[in-house]
Tab-separated table of C-alpha atoms and ligand atoms in Angstrom:
chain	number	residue	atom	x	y	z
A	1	UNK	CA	-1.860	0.223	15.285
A	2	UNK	CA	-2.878	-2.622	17.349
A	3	UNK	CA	-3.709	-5.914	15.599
A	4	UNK	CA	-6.690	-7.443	16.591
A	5	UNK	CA	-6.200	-12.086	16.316
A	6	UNK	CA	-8.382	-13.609	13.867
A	7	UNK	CA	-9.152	-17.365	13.674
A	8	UNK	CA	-6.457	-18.378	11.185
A	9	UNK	CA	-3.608	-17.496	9.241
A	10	UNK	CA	-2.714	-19.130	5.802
A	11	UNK	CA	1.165	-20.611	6.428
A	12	UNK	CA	2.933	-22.204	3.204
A	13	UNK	CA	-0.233	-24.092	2.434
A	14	UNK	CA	-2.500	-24.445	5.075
A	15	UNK	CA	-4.780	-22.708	7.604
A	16	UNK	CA	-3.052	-22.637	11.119
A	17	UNK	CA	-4.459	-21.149	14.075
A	18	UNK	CA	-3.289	-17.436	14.854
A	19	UNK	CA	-1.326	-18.246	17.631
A	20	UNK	CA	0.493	-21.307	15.799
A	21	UNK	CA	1.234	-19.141	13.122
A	22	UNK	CA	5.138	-18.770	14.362
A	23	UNK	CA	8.693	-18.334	12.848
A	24	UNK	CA	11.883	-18.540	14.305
A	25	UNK	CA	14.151	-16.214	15.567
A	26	UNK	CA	17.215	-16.875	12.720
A	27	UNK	CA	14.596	-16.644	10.079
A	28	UNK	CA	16.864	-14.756	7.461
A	29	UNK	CA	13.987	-12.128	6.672
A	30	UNK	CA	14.056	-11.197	10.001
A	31	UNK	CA	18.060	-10.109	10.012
A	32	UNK	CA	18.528	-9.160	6.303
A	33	UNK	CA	15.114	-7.728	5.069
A	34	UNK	CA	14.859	-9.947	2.265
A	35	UNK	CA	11.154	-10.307	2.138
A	36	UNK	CA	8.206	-9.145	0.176
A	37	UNK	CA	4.885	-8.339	0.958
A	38	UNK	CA	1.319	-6.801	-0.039
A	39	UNK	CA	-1.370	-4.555	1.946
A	40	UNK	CA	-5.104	-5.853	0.339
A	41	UNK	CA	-8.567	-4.855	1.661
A	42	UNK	CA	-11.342	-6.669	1.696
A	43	UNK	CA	-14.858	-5.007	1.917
A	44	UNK	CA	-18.548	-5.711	2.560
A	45	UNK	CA	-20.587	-5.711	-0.483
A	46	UNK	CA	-23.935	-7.271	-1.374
A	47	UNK	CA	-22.588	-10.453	-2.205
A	48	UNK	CA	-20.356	-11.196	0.541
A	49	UNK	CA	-16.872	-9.783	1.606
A	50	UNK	CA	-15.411	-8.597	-1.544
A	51	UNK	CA	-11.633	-8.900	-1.990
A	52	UNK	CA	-10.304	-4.960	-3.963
A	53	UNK	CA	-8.364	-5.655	-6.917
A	54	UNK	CA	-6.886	-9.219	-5.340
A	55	UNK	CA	-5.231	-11.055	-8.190
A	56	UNK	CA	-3.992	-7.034	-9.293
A	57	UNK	CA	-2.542	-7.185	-5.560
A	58	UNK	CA	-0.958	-11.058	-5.854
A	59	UNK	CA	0.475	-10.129	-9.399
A	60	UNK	CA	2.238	-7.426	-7.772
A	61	UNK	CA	4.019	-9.505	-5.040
A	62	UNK	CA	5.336	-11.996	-7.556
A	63	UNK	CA	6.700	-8.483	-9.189
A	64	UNK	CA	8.314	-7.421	-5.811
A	65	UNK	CA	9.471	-11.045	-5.447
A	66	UNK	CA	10.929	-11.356	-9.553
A	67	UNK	CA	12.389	-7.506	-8.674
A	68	UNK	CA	14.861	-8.899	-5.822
A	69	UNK	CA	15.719	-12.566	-7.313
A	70	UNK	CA	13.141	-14.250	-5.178
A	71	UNK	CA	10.946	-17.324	-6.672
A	72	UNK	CA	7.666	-17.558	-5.063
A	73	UNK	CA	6.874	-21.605	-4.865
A	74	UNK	CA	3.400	-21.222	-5.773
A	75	UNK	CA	1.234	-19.240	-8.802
A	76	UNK	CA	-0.581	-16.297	-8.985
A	77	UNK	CA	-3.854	-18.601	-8.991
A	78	UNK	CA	-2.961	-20.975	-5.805
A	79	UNK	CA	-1.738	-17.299	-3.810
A	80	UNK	CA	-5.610	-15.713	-4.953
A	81	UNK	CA	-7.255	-18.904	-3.113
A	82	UNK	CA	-5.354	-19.115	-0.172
A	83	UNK	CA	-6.290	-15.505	0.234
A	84	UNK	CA	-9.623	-16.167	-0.340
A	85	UNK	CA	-9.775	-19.180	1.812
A	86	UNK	CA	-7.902	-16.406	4.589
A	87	UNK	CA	-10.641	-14.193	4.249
A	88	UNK	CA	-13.265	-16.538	4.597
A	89	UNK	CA	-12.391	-18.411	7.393
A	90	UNK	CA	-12.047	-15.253	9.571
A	91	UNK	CA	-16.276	-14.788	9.382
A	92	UNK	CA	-15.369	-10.820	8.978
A	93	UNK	CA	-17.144	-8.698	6.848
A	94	UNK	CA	-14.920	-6.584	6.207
A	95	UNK	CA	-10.419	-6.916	6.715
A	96	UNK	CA	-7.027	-5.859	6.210
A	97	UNK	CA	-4.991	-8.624	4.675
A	98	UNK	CA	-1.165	-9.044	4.567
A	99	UNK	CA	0.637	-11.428	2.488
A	100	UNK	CA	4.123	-11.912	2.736
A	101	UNK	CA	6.713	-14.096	1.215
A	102	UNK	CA	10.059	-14.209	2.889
A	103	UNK	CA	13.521	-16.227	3.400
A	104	UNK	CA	13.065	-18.971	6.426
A	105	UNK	CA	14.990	-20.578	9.215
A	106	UNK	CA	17.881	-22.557	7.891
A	107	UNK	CA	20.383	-20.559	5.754
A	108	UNK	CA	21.888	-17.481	7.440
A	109	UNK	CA	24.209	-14.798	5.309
A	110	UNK	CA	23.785	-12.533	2.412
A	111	UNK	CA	23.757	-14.937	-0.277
A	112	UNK	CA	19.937	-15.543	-0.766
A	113	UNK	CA	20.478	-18.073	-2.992
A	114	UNK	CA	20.268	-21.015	-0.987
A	115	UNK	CA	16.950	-20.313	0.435
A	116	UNK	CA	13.962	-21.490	0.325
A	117	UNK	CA	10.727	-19.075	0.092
A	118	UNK	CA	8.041	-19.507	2.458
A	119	UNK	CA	4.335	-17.522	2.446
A	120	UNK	CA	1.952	-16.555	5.171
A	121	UNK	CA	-0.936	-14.655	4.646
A	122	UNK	CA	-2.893	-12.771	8.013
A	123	UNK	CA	-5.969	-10.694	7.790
A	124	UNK	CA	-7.093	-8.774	10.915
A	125	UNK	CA	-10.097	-5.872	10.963
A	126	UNK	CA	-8.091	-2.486	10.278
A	127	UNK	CA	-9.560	1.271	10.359
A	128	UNK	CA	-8.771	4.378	8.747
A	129	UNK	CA	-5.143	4.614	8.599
A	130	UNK	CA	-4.960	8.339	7.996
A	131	UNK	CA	-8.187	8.949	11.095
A	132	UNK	CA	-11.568	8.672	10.388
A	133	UNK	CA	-12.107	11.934	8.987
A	134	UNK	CA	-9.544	12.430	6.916
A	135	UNK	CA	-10.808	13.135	3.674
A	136	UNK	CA	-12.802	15.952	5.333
A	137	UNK	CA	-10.044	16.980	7.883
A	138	UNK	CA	-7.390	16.354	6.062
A	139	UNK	CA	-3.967	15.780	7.488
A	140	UNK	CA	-0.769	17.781	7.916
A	141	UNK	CA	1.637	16.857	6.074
A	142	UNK	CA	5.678	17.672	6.016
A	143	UNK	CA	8.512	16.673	3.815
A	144	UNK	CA	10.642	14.392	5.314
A	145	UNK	CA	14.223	14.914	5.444
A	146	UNK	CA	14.907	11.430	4.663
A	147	UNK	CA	14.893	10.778	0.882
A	148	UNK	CA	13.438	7.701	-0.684
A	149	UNK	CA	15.566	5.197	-2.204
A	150	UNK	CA	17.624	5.739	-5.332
A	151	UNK	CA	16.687	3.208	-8.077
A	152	UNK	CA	20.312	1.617	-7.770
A	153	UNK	CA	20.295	1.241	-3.486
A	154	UNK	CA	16.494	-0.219	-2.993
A	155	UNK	CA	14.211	-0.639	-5.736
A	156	UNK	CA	11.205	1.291	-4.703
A	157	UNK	CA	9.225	-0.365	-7.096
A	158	UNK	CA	9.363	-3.663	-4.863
A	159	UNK	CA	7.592	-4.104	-1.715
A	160	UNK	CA	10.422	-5.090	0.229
A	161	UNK	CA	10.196	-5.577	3.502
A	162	UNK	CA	13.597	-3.599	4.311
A	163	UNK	CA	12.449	-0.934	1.615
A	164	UNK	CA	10.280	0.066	5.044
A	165	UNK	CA	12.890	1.075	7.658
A	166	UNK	CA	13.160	4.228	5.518
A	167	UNK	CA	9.230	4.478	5.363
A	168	UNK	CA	9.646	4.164	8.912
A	169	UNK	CA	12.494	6.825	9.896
A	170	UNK	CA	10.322	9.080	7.662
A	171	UNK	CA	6.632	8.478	9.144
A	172	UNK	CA	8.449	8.669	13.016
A	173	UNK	CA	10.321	11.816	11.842
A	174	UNK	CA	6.647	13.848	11.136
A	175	UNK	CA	4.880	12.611	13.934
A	176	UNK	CA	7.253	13.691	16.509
A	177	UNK	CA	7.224	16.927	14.964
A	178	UNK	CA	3.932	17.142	15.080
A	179	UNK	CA	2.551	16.300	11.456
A	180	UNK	CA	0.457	13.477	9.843
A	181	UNK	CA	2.432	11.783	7.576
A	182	UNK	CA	5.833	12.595	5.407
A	183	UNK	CA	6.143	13.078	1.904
A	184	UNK	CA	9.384	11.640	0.270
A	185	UNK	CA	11.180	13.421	-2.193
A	186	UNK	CA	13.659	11.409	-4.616
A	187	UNK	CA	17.243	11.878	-4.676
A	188	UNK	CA	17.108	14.498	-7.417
A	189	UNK	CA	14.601	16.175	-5.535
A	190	UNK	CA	11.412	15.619	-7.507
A	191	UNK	CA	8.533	14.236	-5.106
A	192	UNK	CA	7.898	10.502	-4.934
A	193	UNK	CA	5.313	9.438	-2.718
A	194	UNK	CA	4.514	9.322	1.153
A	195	UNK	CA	5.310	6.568	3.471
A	196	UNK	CA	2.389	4.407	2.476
A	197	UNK	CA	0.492	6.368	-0.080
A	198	UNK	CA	0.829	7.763	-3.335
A	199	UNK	CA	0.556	11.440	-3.607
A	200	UNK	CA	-1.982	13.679	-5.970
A	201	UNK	CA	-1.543	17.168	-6.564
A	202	UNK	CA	-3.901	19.556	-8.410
A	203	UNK	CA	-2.595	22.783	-10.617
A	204	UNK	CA	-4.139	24.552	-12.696
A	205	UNK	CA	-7.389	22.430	-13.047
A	206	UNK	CA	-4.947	19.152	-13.766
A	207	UNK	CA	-4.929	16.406	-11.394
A	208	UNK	CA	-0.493	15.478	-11.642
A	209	UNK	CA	0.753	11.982	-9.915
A	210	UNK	CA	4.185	11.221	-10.081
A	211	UNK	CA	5.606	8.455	-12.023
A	212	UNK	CA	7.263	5.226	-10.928
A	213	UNK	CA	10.883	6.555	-11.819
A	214	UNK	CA	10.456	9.357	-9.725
A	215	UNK	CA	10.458	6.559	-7.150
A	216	UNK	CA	6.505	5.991	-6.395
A	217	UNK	CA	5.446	2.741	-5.661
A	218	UNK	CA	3.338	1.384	-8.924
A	219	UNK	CA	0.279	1.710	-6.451
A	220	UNK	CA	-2.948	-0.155	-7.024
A	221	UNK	CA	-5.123	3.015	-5.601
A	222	UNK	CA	-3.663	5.215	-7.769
A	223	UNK	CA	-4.397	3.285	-10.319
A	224	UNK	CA	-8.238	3.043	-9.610
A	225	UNK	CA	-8.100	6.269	-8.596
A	226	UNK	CA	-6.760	7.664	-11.676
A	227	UNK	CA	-9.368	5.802	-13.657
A	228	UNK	CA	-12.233	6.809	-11.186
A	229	UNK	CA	-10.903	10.556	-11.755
A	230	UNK	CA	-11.030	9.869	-15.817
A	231	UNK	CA	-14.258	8.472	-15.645
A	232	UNK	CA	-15.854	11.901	-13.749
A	233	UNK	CA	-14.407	13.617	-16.470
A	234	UNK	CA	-10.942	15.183	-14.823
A	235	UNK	CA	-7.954	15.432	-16.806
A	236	UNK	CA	-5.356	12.920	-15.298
A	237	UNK	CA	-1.963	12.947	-16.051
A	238	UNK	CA	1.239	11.068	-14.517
A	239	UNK	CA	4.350	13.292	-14.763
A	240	UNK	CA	6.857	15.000	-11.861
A	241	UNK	CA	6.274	17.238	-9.074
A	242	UNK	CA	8.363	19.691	-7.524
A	243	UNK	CA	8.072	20.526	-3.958
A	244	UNK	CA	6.886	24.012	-4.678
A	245	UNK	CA	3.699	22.587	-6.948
A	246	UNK	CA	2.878	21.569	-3.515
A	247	UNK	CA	3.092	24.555	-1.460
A	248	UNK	CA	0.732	25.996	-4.241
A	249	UNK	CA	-1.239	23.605	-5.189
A	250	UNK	CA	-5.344	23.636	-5.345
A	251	UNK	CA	-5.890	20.183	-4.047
A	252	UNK	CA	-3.293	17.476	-2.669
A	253	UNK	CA	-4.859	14.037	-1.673
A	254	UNK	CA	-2.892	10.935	-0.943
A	255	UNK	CA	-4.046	7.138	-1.567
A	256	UNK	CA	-3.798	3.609	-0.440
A	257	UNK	CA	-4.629	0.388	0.275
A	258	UNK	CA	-4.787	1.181	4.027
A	259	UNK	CA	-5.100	5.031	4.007
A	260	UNK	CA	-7.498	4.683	0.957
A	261	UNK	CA	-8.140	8.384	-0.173
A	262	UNK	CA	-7.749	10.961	2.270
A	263	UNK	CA	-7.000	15.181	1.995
A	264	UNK	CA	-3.862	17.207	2.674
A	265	UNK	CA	-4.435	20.066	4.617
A	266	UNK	CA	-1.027	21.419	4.668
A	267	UNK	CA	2.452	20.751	3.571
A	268	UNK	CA	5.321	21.893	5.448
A	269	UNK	CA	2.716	24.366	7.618
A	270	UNK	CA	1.859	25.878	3.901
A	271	UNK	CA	-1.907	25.814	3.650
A	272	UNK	CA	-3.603	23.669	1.111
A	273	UNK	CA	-7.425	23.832	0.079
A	274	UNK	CA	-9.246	21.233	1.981
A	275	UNK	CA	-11.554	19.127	1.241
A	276	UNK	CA	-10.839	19.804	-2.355
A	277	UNK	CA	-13.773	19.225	-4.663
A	278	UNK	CA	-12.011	17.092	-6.819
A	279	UNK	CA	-10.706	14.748	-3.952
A	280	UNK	CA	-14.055	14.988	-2.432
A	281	UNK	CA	-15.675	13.708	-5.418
A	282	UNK	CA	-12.976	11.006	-6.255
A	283	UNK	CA	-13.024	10.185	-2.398
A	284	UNK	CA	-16.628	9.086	-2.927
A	285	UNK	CA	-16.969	7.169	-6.322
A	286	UNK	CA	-14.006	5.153	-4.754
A	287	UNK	CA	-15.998	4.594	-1.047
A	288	UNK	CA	-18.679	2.959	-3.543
A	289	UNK	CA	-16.054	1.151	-6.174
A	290	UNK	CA	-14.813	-0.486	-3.422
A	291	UNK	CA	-17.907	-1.967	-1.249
A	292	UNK	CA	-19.147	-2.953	-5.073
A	293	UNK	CA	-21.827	-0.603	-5.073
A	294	UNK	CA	-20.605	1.197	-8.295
A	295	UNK	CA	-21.444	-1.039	-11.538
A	296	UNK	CA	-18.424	0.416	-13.374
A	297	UNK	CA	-15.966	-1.023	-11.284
A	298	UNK	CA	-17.615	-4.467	-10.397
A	299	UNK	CA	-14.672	-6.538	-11.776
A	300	UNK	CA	-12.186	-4.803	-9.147
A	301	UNK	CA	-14.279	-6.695	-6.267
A	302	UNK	CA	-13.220	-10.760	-6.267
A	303	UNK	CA	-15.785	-12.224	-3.978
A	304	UNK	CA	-13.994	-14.130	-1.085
A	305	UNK	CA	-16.793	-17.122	-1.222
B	401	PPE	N1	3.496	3.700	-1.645
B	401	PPE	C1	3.944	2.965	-0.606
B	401	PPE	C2	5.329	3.184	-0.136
B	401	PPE	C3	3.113	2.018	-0.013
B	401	PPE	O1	3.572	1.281	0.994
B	401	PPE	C4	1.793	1.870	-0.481
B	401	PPE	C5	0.883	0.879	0.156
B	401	PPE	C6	1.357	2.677	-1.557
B	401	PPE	C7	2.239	3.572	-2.110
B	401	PPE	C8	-0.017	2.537	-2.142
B	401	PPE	O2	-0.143	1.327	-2.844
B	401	PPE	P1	-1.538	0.588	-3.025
B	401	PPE	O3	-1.921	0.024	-1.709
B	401	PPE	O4	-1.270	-0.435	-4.057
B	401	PPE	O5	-2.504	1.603	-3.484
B	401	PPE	N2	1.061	0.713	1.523
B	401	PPE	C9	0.537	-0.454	2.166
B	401	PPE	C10	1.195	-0.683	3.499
B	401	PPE	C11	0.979	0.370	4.518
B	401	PPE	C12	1.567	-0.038	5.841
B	401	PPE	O6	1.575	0.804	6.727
B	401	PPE	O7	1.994	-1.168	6.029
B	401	PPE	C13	-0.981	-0.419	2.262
B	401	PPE	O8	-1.598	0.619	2.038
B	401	PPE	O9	-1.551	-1.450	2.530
């Protein structure tokens, strides 16, 4: 998806204008995929643009970071205010914002040891990841015959930026065969997560997400989304899926920061319900959550001024 400049990105400390905000070509993230990063939205509420679950979102990075040996040179605190300060000095409304924190110029090899961390933060307006419509629509989705990373190769609970070339391989794979998005299974063949969502499945009246060990990224929607879901009085549970619990499921939806909540229609050309009434009603106590109109959830929105 095309990015769309804003005024400023936050560079190791300070506001820089968009175009200034550069790296060079040895940076070692660039060659070894040594960084980590985050995917935050920030939405229009009463009060001003509302940051979802921020310091939940920053906390998380440092995680990714602490997961592959990397030591972030700021706190938690200093990383929610430069965010902030992102947000605000873009004027928008409404954003997507990526932080990232990654190896620089000046050390080149494997040994990461040596380097020194640096942190940008960008935010640019983004739409629907998934299309406009999909929680109505749905999409189409197919299992991808590239499985997701085996606890000991990458650990799929870190956002690392070379985690991706297998989201990647995976999300090209569907499209040019026609589909959506991919689902990935693990490599003992229970079902992990998509390329950039988490995954819900409904049987038998129970709304199933699979766990981090299955290889799911500990994701902040699914989180909310699982509480939401509580709170209207469905029983949640987290606990493995098998491919076939999708080809027969009631109700699949998928979640994230970017594709927020958003129907299956299909999996692998099987037909699944859609738009579920459980998604449908999730879909929309989460539309609300977010833009702070739902009282329950006003501590998830961190006002950016
Ligand atoms: N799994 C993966 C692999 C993943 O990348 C994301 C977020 C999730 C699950 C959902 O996590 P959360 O956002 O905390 O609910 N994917 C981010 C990046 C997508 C991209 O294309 O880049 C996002 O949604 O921002």
């Amino acid at each position: 998806m095309p990015i769309t400049p804003t005024p400023k990105i936050w560079m190791n400390g300070s506001l820089v204008d968009w175009d200034d905000a550069k790296i060079h070509v040895l940076t070692h993230t660039l060659h070894y995929g040594t960084g980590v990063f985050e995917g935050i939205r920030a939405y229009e509420t009463a009060d001003g643009p509302a940051v979802f679950r921020l310091t939940d979102h920053i906390v998380r990075l440092f995680n990714s970071a602490k997961i592959i040996g990397m030591e972030i040179p700021y706190t938690v605190e200093e990383l929610v205010q430069a965010t902030k300060d992102t947000v605000a000095s873009t004027g928008l409304p409404s954003c997507y914002i990526r932080p990232i924190a990654y190896y620089g110029y000046g050390e080149m090899g494997l040994n990461t040891l040596p380097c020194r961390t640096e942190v940008a933060i960008a935010c640019w307006p983004w739409g629907a990841y998934l299309g406009d419509d999909a929680v109505e629509k749905g999409v189409r989705m197919k299992i991808s015959s590239w499985t997701r990373h085996d606890h000991n190769i990458m650990p799929p609970a870190s956002k690392t930026t070379g985690n991706y070339v297998n989201s990647s391989l995976a999300k090209v794979e569907a499209l040019k065969a026609g589909y959506d998005e991919a689902i990935m299974l693990a490599p003992n063949g229970l079902v992990a997560e998509c390329t950039g969502e988490n995954l819900f499945c409904v049987r038998n009246g129970i709304i199933l997400t699979p766990p981090t060990s299955a290889g799911a990224l500990e994701g902040i929607t699914q989180q909310s989304v699982s509480r939401i879901a509580g709170d209207l009085g469905f029983d949640v549970r987290v606990d493995n899926l098998a491919r076939s619990d999708l080809y027969i499921a009631e109700e699949i939806f998928v979640c994230g920061t970017a594709a927020e909540v958003s129907s299956v229609n299909s999996v692998d050309d099987r037909a699944v319900p859609c738009p579920g009434p459980k998604t449908k009603a999730i879909a929309e106590v989460y539309a609300a959550a977010v833009r702070g109109q739902d009282a329950r959830y006003r501590d998830w929105c961190e006002l950016a001024v």
